[in-house]
Each structure stands twice: as C-alpha cells, then as structure tokens.
Amino acid sequence: MVTTKRRVEVFTAGCPICDNTVKLVKSLVCPSCDLQIYDLREGCATNECRDKARRYGITAVPAVAVNGVLLDCCRREPITADRLRAAGVGQA
C-alpha cells in the first residue's frame, strides 16, 4: 500500500497566538504528515513562504493549509477601507 504524505503548512508571525497554533498542529501531525512552518516576519530564503501566503489568499495569521488548500477556519475577509468606514472608522 502506497501512502501519500499530507502537506501541512502553518503560516505564523511569531506571536503568542501563532505559537499556540503551531503547538496544536505539532501535537496532531502523524507520520503521514509533512509539516512546514513559515514565519512570515522572517520570510524564507527564496521568499516561497510569502508567495504561498499570497497564492492561498492568507490575510491574517495564524493560518493553516493542507495539501495546498487554506482551511476554511483560516479564511478571513481582508481589511479594506470600505469595511473600516462601515464600522465607523474615520467618522466624526
């Protein structure tokens, strides 16, 4: 039987909330998981991590992707000027 590795990618910014997510993911991975943790503050040698974050549509961290797909629990709407104005920001 051939077992395919599951690629698990965690995107962080090194904050305490991100650290807790990394700990949680590490506690759950199994031998069939290939875990990669990207700290977006530091980037990576080829800038692959920031390119992936952009490609996956990551707008906030922590975020987790499995096999190249951002998990639904990590999907957030981007912060926009319209959304900020709708919340009353910039209004006297």
mmCIF file of C-alpha atoms in Angstrom:
data_model
loop_
_atom_site.group_PDB
_atom_site.id
_atom_site.type_symbol
_atom_site.label_atom_id
_atom_site.label_comp_id
_atom_site.label_asym_id
_atom_site.label_seq_id
_atom_site.Cartn_x
_atom_site.Cartn_y
_atom_site.Cartn_z
ATOM 1 C CA MET A 1 0.000 0.000 0.000
ATOM 2 C CA VAL A 2 1.368 3.404 -1.013
ATOM 3 C CA THR A 3 0.849 6.196 1.494
ATOM 4 C CA THR A 4 0.954 9.735 0.197
ATOM 5 C CA LYS A 5 2.313 12.362 2.568
ATOM 6 C CA ARG A 6 -0.125 15.056 3.583
ATOM 7 C CA ARG A 7 1.493 18.505 3.306
ATOM 8 C CA VAL A 8 0.598 20.679 6.302
ATOM 9 C CA GLU A 9 1.743 24.296 6.147
ATOM 10 C CA VAL A 10 1.413 26.696 9.076
ATOM 11 C CA PHE A 11 1.840 30.423 8.477
ATOM 12 C CA THR A 12 2.765 32.484 11.533
ATOM 13 C CA ALA A 13 4.136 35.843 12.629
ATOM 14 C CA GLY A 14 5.787 34.560 15.791
ATOM 15 C CA CYS A 15 3.100 35.918 18.145
ATOM 16 C CA PRO A 16 1.731 34.016 21.171
ATOM 17 C CA ILE A 17 -1.491 33.113 19.341
ATOM 18 C CA CYS A 18 0.538 31.802 16.412
ATOM 19 C CA ASP A 19 2.772 29.858 18.801
ATOM 20 C CA ASN A 20 -0.288 28.145 20.314
ATOM 21 C CA THR A 21 -1.483 27.150 16.836
ATOM 22 C CA VAL A 22 1.945 25.745 15.972
ATOM 23 C CA LYS A 23 1.908 23.700 19.204
ATOM 24 C CA LEU A 24 -1.567 22.401 18.417
ATOM 25 C CA VAL A 25 -0.661 21.383 14.873
ATOM 26 C CA LYS A 26 2.561 19.744 16.061
ATOM 27 C CA SER A 27 0.578 17.747 18.611
ATOM 28 C CA LEU A 28 -1.745 16.426 15.883
ATOM 29 C CA VAL A 29 0.566 15.628 12.974
ATOM 30 C CA CYS A 30 1.262 11.999 12.232
ATOM 31 C CA PRO A 31 3.904 10.107 10.234
ATOM 32 C CA SER A 32 1.781 10.690 7.101
ATOM 33 C CA CYS A 33 2.085 14.467 7.562
ATOM 34 C CA ASP A 34 4.856 16.624 6.149
ATOM 35 C CA LEU A 35 4.830 19.719 8.384
ATOM 36 C CA GLN A 36 6.255 23.044 7.225
ATOM 37 C CA ILE A 37 6.117 26.144 9.421
ATOM 38 C CA TYR A 38 6.589 29.553 7.821
ATOM 39 C CA ASP A 39 7.285 32.666 9.886
ATOM 40 C CA LEU A 40 6.191 35.457 7.573
ATOM 41 C CA ARG A 41 8.089 38.089 9.574
ATOM 42 C CA GLU A 42 11.366 36.448 8.682
ATOM 43 C CA GLY A 43 10.393 35.210 5.245
ATOM 44 C CA CYS A 44 12.435 32.422 3.736
ATOM 45 C CA ALA A 45 15.474 32.176 1.525
ATOM 46 C CA THR A 46 13.509 32.054 -1.725
ATOM 47 C CA ASN A 47 10.523 34.098 -0.471
ATOM 48 C CA GLU A 48 8.458 30.978 -1.220
ATOM 49 C CA CYS A 49 6.505 31.357 2.036
ATOM 50 C CA ARG A 50 5.250 34.858 1.249
ATOM 51 C CA ASP A 51 4.409 33.818 -2.315
ATOM 52 C CA LYS A 52 2.423 30.854 -0.976
ATOM 53 C CA ALA A 53 0.615 33.043 1.553
ATOM 54 C CA ARG A 54 -0.416 35.379 -1.253
ATOM 55 C CA ARG A 55 -1.419 32.492 -3.532
ATOM 56 C CA TYR A 56 -3.506 30.854 -0.773
ATOM 57 C CA GLY A 57 -5.248 34.181 -0.055
ATOM 58 C CA ILE A 58 -3.997 34.436 3.522
ATOM 59 C CA THR A 59 -4.949 37.788 5.015
ATOM 60 C CA ALA A 60 -4.276 37.041 8.702
ATOM 61 C CA VAL A 61 -2.157 34.674 10.755
ATOM 62 C CA PRO A 62 -2.047 32.096 12.125
ATOM 63 C CA ALA A 63 -3.264 30.187 9.094
ATOM 64 C CA VAL A 64 -3.044 26.536 8.106
ATOM 65 C CA ALA A 65 -3.143 24.967 4.651
ATOM 66 C CA VAL A 66 -3.369 21.238 3.965
ATOM 67 C CA ASN A 67 -2.278 19.913 0.589
ATOM 68 C CA GLY A 68 -2.220 23.419 -0.847
ATOM 69 C CA VAL A 69 -5.688 24.435 0.351
ATOM 70 C CA LEU A 70 -6.258 27.054 3.039
ATOM 71 C CA LEU A 71 -8.521 25.590 5.727
ATOM 72 C CA ASP A 72 -11.989 27.148 5.930
ATOM 73 C CA CYS A 73 -11.373 28.078 9.561
ATOM 74 C CA CYS A 74 -8.471 30.263 8.385
ATOM 75 C CA ARG A 75 -10.359 32.177 5.701
ATOM 76 C CA ARG A 76 -10.910 35.772 6.677
ATOM 77 C CA GLU A 77 -12.013 38.740 4.711
ATOM 78 C CA PRO A 78 -9.270 41.282 4.044
ATOM 79 C CA ILE A 79 -9.328 44.582 5.892
ATOM 80 C CA THR A 80 -10.431 47.271 3.456
ATOM 81 C CA ALA A 81 -11.122 50.994 3.723
ATOM 82 C CA ASP A 82 -14.798 50.326 2.961
ATOM 83 C CA ARG A 83 -15.113 47.819 5.796
ATOM 84 C CA LEU A 84 -13.350 50.172 8.203
ATOM 85 C CA ARG A 85 -15.628 53.054 7.213
ATOM 86 C CA ALA A 86 -18.692 50.795 7.594
ATOM 87 C CA ALA A 87 -17.534 50.128 11.168
ATOM 88 C CA GLY A 88 -17.355 53.897 11.817
ATOM 89 C CA VAL A 89 -13.602 54.393 11.490
ATOM 90 C CA GLY A 90 -12.792 57.899 10.288
ATOM 91 C CA GLN A 91 -16.234 59.275 11.002
ATOM 92 C CA ALA A 92 -16.614 62.187 13.389
#
